[in-house]
């Protein structure tokens, strides 16, 4: 019996995970797209359509907000996990876009436990932001925060209720309650009947995709299948570990993989942390290595740093290895995926933040505490740029010497191996180490 159990363990596969290490938009979609060519299952575990994951295939651009990027491979089961909040309208648009581009969506499954974003969440997101004035967070205004609030307050609408007649009653009570709040903002009430009849149509469309995805995931692991999890957002946007309150309302870090999919800690395999060879951020909040100057503007233009979801210009700066080390610690990263080496390599000189000076002392400790951050000064090392055209290089050792020196220094400091290097936006512009 004991031997038999041991053998079962051996033949079960693990979930490989792709997570953002900084403020999002590091190129997670591209890494997932590469990994999902061999994946049987690809799962989104948290966030909603605040995410925008871009994939370039032969010059054609795909932007995913809710559906796991692995959907492009028809052999991969694409699962929207229970930790995701779903705007049904956006999901239906995404399904239609894929179908019109000739992709099958028969391989899409939506967790019965995921929650839906209702119109009142979007209104509330906007009203709360307006009310914050100068202290605004800079949310994507997609209703993410209010939808997660309702989930935890237990008045949220799960997909499994959305697709049954129960939806009508729950939605009506919620809309009446939210209208009372809107009145206090002087905002006009929402029309419950109109919303319910519109959303019942969405529910009919989505019903065939709804499954108990936990069973699908665990059966796949027991059958030794290749299972991938696509994180959204990133470590410094995490509700617990990010730069609160300038964060999103979920856990985009490793814990969110377990709670957002239903897999256990022992089921986690490789944990890849995605970063850019520089840093970027949308929205407000501290960003120590930001270059709010000509350098930042140059990086923004070279890297086309404009949001996939909101089109906002992204704030840009140097790579911060103290923050990266924090991300390695929080997530237990087993490998790094560094994108945009081509972009940073277009500069003559590149800076890398290798530690901080905190109250006059050298420190490798990151903290999201605002007082701590305001007392830290980044310490930079300077590197030679001008890497030249990297797009066809397939081996790390074939990279120009300056690029190798830059990458080696990153590994040296954070002590996590680089497994993938992005040399351009296309699927093929990648070095596998
Ligand atoms: P995600 O949210 O983490 O999936 O990242 P986004 O898709 O929001 O933003 C990453 C952007 O960088 C997209 O426009 C990608 O096409 C692009 N990209 C990803 N990797 C590379 C790379 O190695 N080089 C260049 N030049 N662009 C890249
Ligand atoms: P991907 O998956 C970058 C940011 C917003 C804002 C904060 C809170 O593409 O990396 P929210 O609407 O979530 O309440 O906004 O979080 N944000 C992201 N920034 N990439 C994302 O996702 C983001 N998702 C949320 O800009 O600062
Ligand atoms: Mg993005």
XYZ file of C-alpha atoms and ligand atoms in Angstrom:
489
model
C 0.000 0.000 0.000
C 2.771 2.424 1.049
C 4.757 1.666 -2.120
C 1.647 2.126 -4.242
C 0.995 5.570 -2.736
C 4.610 6.590 -3.352
C 4.267 5.597 -6.999
C 1.090 7.650 -7.402
C 2.926 10.713 -6.122
C 5.727 10.130 -8.605
C 3.379 9.980 -11.594
C 1.375 13.100 -10.734
C 2.446 16.216 -12.573
C 2.861 19.696 -11.114
C 1.406 23.073 -12.009
C 4.014 25.380 -13.539
C 3.285 28.993 -12.753
C 4.011 32.310 -14.489
C 3.815 35.402 -12.240
C 4.542 39.116 -12.579
C 7.405 40.330 -10.387
C 6.855 44.112 -10.413
C 3.857 46.300 -11.347
C 2.399 44.192 -14.174
C 2.805 44.266 -17.960
C 6.123 42.426 -17.818
C 5.209 40.216 -20.796
C 3.556 37.313 -18.942
C 1.298 36.622 -21.941
C 4.277 35.996 -24.191
C 5.918 33.532 -21.770
C 2.622 31.694 -21.244
C 2.102 31.523 -24.990
C 5.512 29.876 -25.376
C 4.982 27.445 -22.480
C 1.458 26.563 -23.558
C 2.630 25.085 -26.859
C 3.255 21.947 -24.759
C 0.521 22.499 -22.172
C -2.573 20.340 -21.814
C -4.183 22.840 -19.442
C -3.684 26.602 -19.010
C -5.411 28.378 -16.095
C -6.007 32.051 -15.182
C -6.192 32.259 -11.401
C -6.856 35.861 -10.340
C -7.785 39.385 -11.376
C -10.204 40.250 -14.138
C -10.212 42.432 -17.208
C -7.868 44.875 -15.499
C -5.245 42.545 -17.039
C -4.092 42.890 -20.616
C -1.786 40.168 -21.926
C -0.368 40.691 -25.405
C 0.771 37.955 -27.740
C 2.328 38.535 -31.142
C 2.146 35.639 -33.564
C 3.740 36.246 -36.969
C 3.193 39.987 -36.618
C -0.491 39.549 -35.583
C -1.417 40.972 -32.197
C -3.779 39.305 -29.706
C -4.728 41.020 -26.432
C -6.280 38.829 -23.758
C -8.047 40.258 -20.734
C -9.806 37.238 -19.242
C -9.175 34.119 -21.291
C -5.852 32.380 -20.583
C -3.399 33.072 -23.386
C -3.024 29.285 -23.829
C -6.372 29.269 -25.726
C -4.445 29.889 -28.963
C -3.324 26.261 -28.823
C -6.410 24.166 -29.657
C -5.003 21.174 -27.753
C -4.818 23.173 -24.521
C -7.785 23.315 -22.147
C -8.086 26.988 -21.184
C -9.591 27.462 -17.726
C -10.796 30.647 -16.035
C -10.266 29.751 -12.374
C -12.446 30.478 -9.348
C -10.196 33.385 -8.249
C -11.067 35.458 -11.320
C -13.777 38.147 -11.433
C -15.508 38.067 -14.802
C -17.217 40.883 -16.674
C -19.569 38.730 -18.806
C -19.803 41.333 -21.564
C -16.017 41.505 -21.929
C -15.667 37.724 -21.846
C -18.292 37.287 -24.577
C -16.509 39.905 -26.728
C -13.239 38.041 -26.226
C -14.839 34.704 -27.177
C -16.386 36.255 -30.302
C -13.086 37.879 -31.328
C -11.301 34.542 -31.046
C -13.997 32.698 -32.998
C -13.979 35.366 -35.731
C -10.193 34.975 -35.993
C -10.734 31.251 -36.621
C -9.821 29.901 -33.184
C -11.936 27.282 -31.446
C -13.313 28.091 -28.005
C -14.528 24.518 -27.391
C -11.490 24.225 -25.133
C -12.630 27.040 -22.799
C -13.923 26.248 -19.287
C -15.149 28.715 -16.666
C -15.070 27.840 -12.971
C -18.535 27.674 -11.427
C -17.063 29.483 -8.407
C -15.728 32.554 -10.246
C -17.619 35.779 -9.524
C -19.136 38.184 -11.999
C -18.596 41.916 -12.336
C -21.933 43.730 -12.544
C -22.544 47.265 -13.908
C -22.907 48.587 -10.336
C -19.324 47.486 -9.601
C -18.040 49.581 -12.492
C -20.074 52.635 -11.434
C -18.867 52.270 -7.847
C -15.218 51.899 -8.938
C -15.498 55.225 -10.814
C -17.372 57.045 -8.024
C -14.881 55.917 -5.365
C -11.934 56.998 -7.518
C -13.480 60.414 -8.180
C -14.139 60.791 -4.470
C -10.482 60.071 -3.609
C -9.439 63.168 -5.552
C -5.673 63.699 -5.290
C -5.347 60.375 -3.406
C -6.721 58.347 -6.285
C -5.310 54.859 -6.910
C -5.486 55.080 -10.685
C -7.608 51.934 -11.066
C -8.515 50.564 -14.461
C -12.173 51.494 -13.714
C -13.267 47.964 -14.590
C -15.119 47.346 -11.288
C -12.440 44.996 -9.952
C -12.191 46.312 -6.366
C -15.969 46.511 -5.757
C -16.488 43.010 -7.238
C -13.900 41.482 -4.882
C -15.443 43.464 -1.977
C -18.833 41.873 -2.663
C -17.245 38.429 -2.966
C -15.721 38.720 0.516
C -18.801 40.430 1.939
C -20.769 37.419 0.542
C -23.136 39.359 -1.650
C -21.222 38.573 -4.836
C -22.750 36.621 -7.711
C -21.023 33.379 -8.535
C -21.102 32.096 -12.101
C -23.011 29.001 -10.887
C -25.825 31.291 -9.661
C -25.537 33.622 -12.634
C -26.583 30.830 -15.015
C -29.689 29.843 -12.983
C -33.002 31.684 -12.245
C -31.515 32.549 -8.815
C -29.571 35.316 -10.578
C -32.643 37.493 -10.997
C -33.381 37.646 -7.237
C -29.788 38.154 -6.095
C -29.160 40.839 -8.722
C -32.350 42.732 -7.845
C -31.441 42.934 -4.127
C -27.882 43.969 -4.959
C -28.965 46.672 -7.390
C -31.435 48.090 -4.827
C -28.666 48.173 -2.188
C -26.184 49.765 -4.542
C -28.750 52.363 -5.649
C -28.956 53.516 -2.008
C -25.190 54.050 -2.037
C -25.333 55.792 -5.420
C -27.988 58.172 -4.050
C -25.537 59.256 -1.340
C -23.104 60.191 -4.141
C -25.909 62.044 -5.934
C -25.687 59.441 -8.730
C -28.795 58.312 -10.624
C -30.228 54.850 -9.758
C -29.554 51.883 -12.054
C -32.506 50.257 -13.807
C -32.753 46.752 -12.282
C -35.123 45.306 -14.917
C -32.990 46.476 -17.841
C -29.778 45.121 -16.296
C -31.312 41.776 -15.370
C -32.767 41.137 -18.801
C -29.477 42.129 -20.514
C -27.412 39.935 -18.191
C -29.750 36.944 -18.514
C -28.808 36.880 -22.202
C -25.096 36.889 -21.278
C -25.753 34.046 -18.844
C -27.368 31.937 -21.590
C -24.328 32.506 -23.812
C -21.811 31.573 -21.110
C -23.686 28.639 -19.487
C -22.181 25.922 -21.739
C -18.650 26.922 -20.680
C -19.308 26.622 -16.921
C -17.782 23.589 -15.182
C -16.434 22.474 -11.839
C -12.912 23.197 -13.004
C -11.269 21.877 -9.835
C -12.014 18.319 -10.956
C -10.664 18.993 -14.454
C -7.420 20.384 -13.029
C -6.856 17.575 -10.524
C -7.677 14.822 -13.037
C -5.140 16.396 -15.381
C -2.484 16.341 -12.658
C -3.308 12.715 -11.821
C -2.989 11.853 -15.525
C 0.473 13.468 -15.489
C -0.628 16.210 -17.886
C 1.248 19.442 -18.444
C -0.605 22.122 -16.437
C 0.228 25.840 -16.510
C -1.066 28.732 -14.459
C -1.071 32.245 -15.903
C -0.819 34.922 -13.244
C -2.265 38.365 -13.861
C -1.069 41.670 -12.350
C 2.079 41.292 -10.256
C 3.760 41.110 -6.858
C 3.908 44.849 -6.116
C 0.195 45.127 -6.992
C -0.709 42.379 -4.480
C -3.341 43.395 -1.908
C -1.095 42.093 0.925
C 2.450 42.318 -0.424
C 2.191 45.280 -2.802
C 2.478 49.032 -2.278
C -0.922 49.339 -0.521
C -3.248 51.142 -1.220
C -1.839 51.496 -4.760
C -2.569 47.853 -5.505
C -5.242 45.680 -7.031
C -7.827 43.825 -4.930
C -6.532 40.258 -5.256
C -3.423 38.167 -4.557
C -1.455 37.947 -7.804
C 1.374 36.251 -5.856
C 1.894 32.506 -5.399
C -0.813 32.094 -2.717
C -3.410 33.303 -5.214
C -2.521 30.360 -7.451
C -3.741 27.889 -4.810
C -6.814 29.866 -3.733
C -7.685 30.871 -7.297
C -7.555 27.402 -8.842
C -8.021 24.830 -6.066
C -4.571 23.230 -6.274
C -2.515 22.475 -3.172
C 0.983 23.678 -2.270
C 2.493 20.296 -3.151
C 1.047 20.568 -6.668
C 3.157 23.637 -7.527
C 6.170 22.995 -9.766
C 8.268 25.660 -11.450
C 7.438 29.256 -10.532
C 8.644 31.622 -13.242
C 8.838 35.320 -12.388
C 8.485 37.608 -15.380
C 10.202 40.996 -15.501
C 11.368 43.510 -18.016
C 15.008 44.540 -18.382
C 13.710 47.872 -16.985
C 10.618 48.712 -14.912
C 7.226 50.185 -15.741
C 4.049 51.053 -13.859
C 0.554 52.346 -14.594
C -1.441 54.107 -11.919
C -0.309 55.956 -8.810
C 2.013 54.926 -5.967
C 5.696 54.695 -5.081
C 8.189 53.615 -7.746
C 11.724 54.225 -6.467
C 13.638 53.715 -9.701
C 11.207 55.745 -11.824
C 12.840 58.070 -14.332
C 10.342 60.887 -14.637
C 12.604 62.555 -17.175
C 14.034 62.132 -20.672
C 15.362 58.631 -19.913
C 11.897 57.453 -18.845
C 10.382 59.038 -21.948
C 12.951 57.309 -24.169
C 12.298 53.893 -22.585
C 8.531 54.444 -22.992
C 8.892 55.150 -26.694
C 11.416 52.370 -27.356
C 9.330 49.792 -25.465
C 5.917 51.083 -26.680
C 4.918 51.406 -23.055
C 1.229 52.251 -23.339
C -1.333 50.132 -21.453
C -2.897 47.133 -23.201
C -6.115 47.669 -21.240
C -6.439 51.431 -20.651
C -3.891 52.774 -23.225
C -2.431 54.988 -20.473
C 1.270 55.908 -20.873
C 3.269 53.719 -18.483
C 5.718 55.292 -16.025
C 9.192 53.929 -16.805
C 12.472 53.520 -14.918
C 15.478 51.316 -14.220
C 15.296 47.716 -13.034
C 15.213 47.490 -9.229
C 16.961 44.342 -7.953
C 15.949 44.976 -4.327
C 12.296 44.791 -5.364
C 13.070 41.784 -7.575
C 14.710 39.968 -4.659
C 11.545 40.649 -2.603
C 9.459 39.149 -5.387
C 11.743 36.076 -5.494
C 11.246 35.660 -1.738
C 7.461 36.169 -1.660
C 6.791 33.828 -4.586
C 9.563 31.259 -4.177
C 10.609 31.884 -7.774
C 12.540 29.035 -9.384
C 13.361 30.912 -12.599
C 13.285 34.358 -14.172
C 11.938 35.389 -17.561
C 13.447 38.719 -18.658
C 11.695 40.468 -21.522
C 12.622 43.581 -23.488
C 16.382 42.969 -23.489
C 16.223 44.362 -27.043
C 14.557 47.568 -25.770
C 17.026 48.353 -22.986
C 19.892 47.394 -25.315
C 19.038 50.357 -27.545
C 20.310 52.776 -24.887
C 23.994 53.785 -24.741
C 24.188 53.409 -20.972
C 21.957 51.334 -18.686
C 21.549 51.629 -14.948
C 20.659 48.815 -12.567
C 19.587 49.387 -8.955
C 21.644 46.845 -6.968
C 20.708 47.936 -3.430
C 19.272 50.821 -1.436
C 20.752 53.236 1.034
C 18.282 53.291 3.914
C 18.964 55.825 6.667
C 22.619 55.924 5.611
C 23.084 52.112 5.502
C 23.310 49.739 2.507
C 20.218 47.510 2.405
C 18.864 44.676 0.271
C 15.589 44.693 2.228
C 12.508 45.825 0.387
C 9.448 47.030 2.266
C 6.186 48.473 1.064
C 5.962 50.646 4.177
C 5.612 54.240 2.895
C 7.974 55.700 5.532
C 10.605 53.057 4.742
C 10.306 53.699 0.996
C 10.566 57.452 1.432
C 13.834 56.952 3.358
C 15.442 54.748 0.688
C 17.720 55.925 -2.099
C 18.461 53.530 -4.965
C 22.136 52.714 -5.586
C 22.907 52.251 -9.264
C 25.600 50.469 -11.239
C 26.095 51.559 -14.818
C 26.372 49.179 -17.771
C 27.244 49.574 -21.426
C 24.263 49.302 -23.796
C 24.109 49.218 -27.597
C 23.380 45.496 -27.781
C 22.512 45.620 -31.501
C 19.896 43.384 -33.163
C 19.069 40.454 -30.869
C 15.954 39.198 -32.629
C 17.498 36.089 -34.219
C 19.773 35.020 -31.358
C 18.729 31.664 -29.918
C 21.453 30.970 -27.333
C 22.388 33.041 -24.299
C 26.095 32.555 -25.038
C 25.594 34.116 -28.490
C 24.367 37.399 -26.988
C 26.743 40.383 -27.271
C 29.184 40.696 -24.365
C 27.480 43.815 -22.912
C 24.135 42.030 -22.757
C 25.704 39.019 -21.035
C 27.380 41.255 -18.435
C 24.012 42.914 -17.669
C 22.156 39.596 -17.313
C 24.928 37.969 -15.249
C 24.801 40.834 -12.766
C 21.033 40.389 -12.286
C 21.467 36.667 -11.554
C 24.435 37.415 -9.303
C 22.369 39.692 -7.069
C 19.049 37.846 -6.849
C 20.449 34.277 -7.045
C 17.636 32.911 -9.210
C 18.519 31.561 -12.662
C 17.332 33.223 -15.847
C 15.328 30.696 -17.857
C 13.882 32.867 -20.651
C 15.160 36.005 -22.381
C 12.839 38.129 -24.531
C 14.531 39.711 -27.535
C 11.440 41.163 -29.238
C 7.627 41.092 -29.047
C 7.067 38.094 -31.328
C 6.549 34.531 -30.132
C 9.879 33.605 -31.760
C 11.921 36.422 -30.225
C 12.950 34.376 -27.227
C 16.035 32.648 -25.891
C 15.388 29.519 -23.825
C 18.225 29.001 -21.375
P 1.566 41.183 -19.543
O 0.389 41.941 -19.016
O 2.545 40.844 -18.473
O 1.191 39.987 -20.362
O 2.315 42.200 -20.528
P 1.646 43.196 -21.625
O 1.205 42.392 -22.781
O 0.650 44.088 -20.978
O 2.868 44.144 -21.954
C 4.068 43.613 -22.471
C 4.366 44.309 -23.804
O 5.701 44.037 -24.160
C 3.523 43.794 -24.958
O 3.311 44.844 -25.856
C 4.407 42.718 -25.602
O 4.130 42.511 -26.971
C 5.756 43.339 -25.409
N 6.883 42.393 -25.269
C 6.922 41.254 -24.522
N 8.170 40.748 -24.543
C 8.927 41.595 -25.289
C 10.317 41.632 -25.635
O 11.112 40.789 -25.253
N 10.727 42.691 -26.417
C 9.861 43.655 -26.857
N 10.338 44.633 -27.602
N 8.554 43.639 -26.540
C 8.102 42.631 -25.770
P -1.457 42.723 -16.231
O -2.000 41.349 -15.935
C -0.543 46.772 -14.878
C -3.067 48.441 -11.699
C -3.911 49.638 -12.122
C -3.953 50.407 -10.814
C -4.056 49.297 -9.776
C -5.480 49.038 -9.292
O -1.714 43.178 -17.617
O -0.020 42.818 -15.818
P -7.574 47.853 -10.437
O -8.350 48.218 -11.672
O -6.989 46.480 -10.465
O -8.351 48.109 -9.179
O -6.354 48.917 -10.405
O -3.541 48.123 -10.394
N -3.229 47.230 -12.548
C -2.352 46.846 -13.468
N -1.222 47.438 -13.922
N -0.913 45.563 -15.376
C -2.023 44.951 -14.924
O -2.360 43.693 -15.304
C -2.815 45.608 -13.962
N -3.965 45.303 -13.316
C -4.198 46.303 -12.445
O -3.275 50.380 -13.145
O -2.733 51.072 -10.601
Mg -0.621 43.761 -19.274
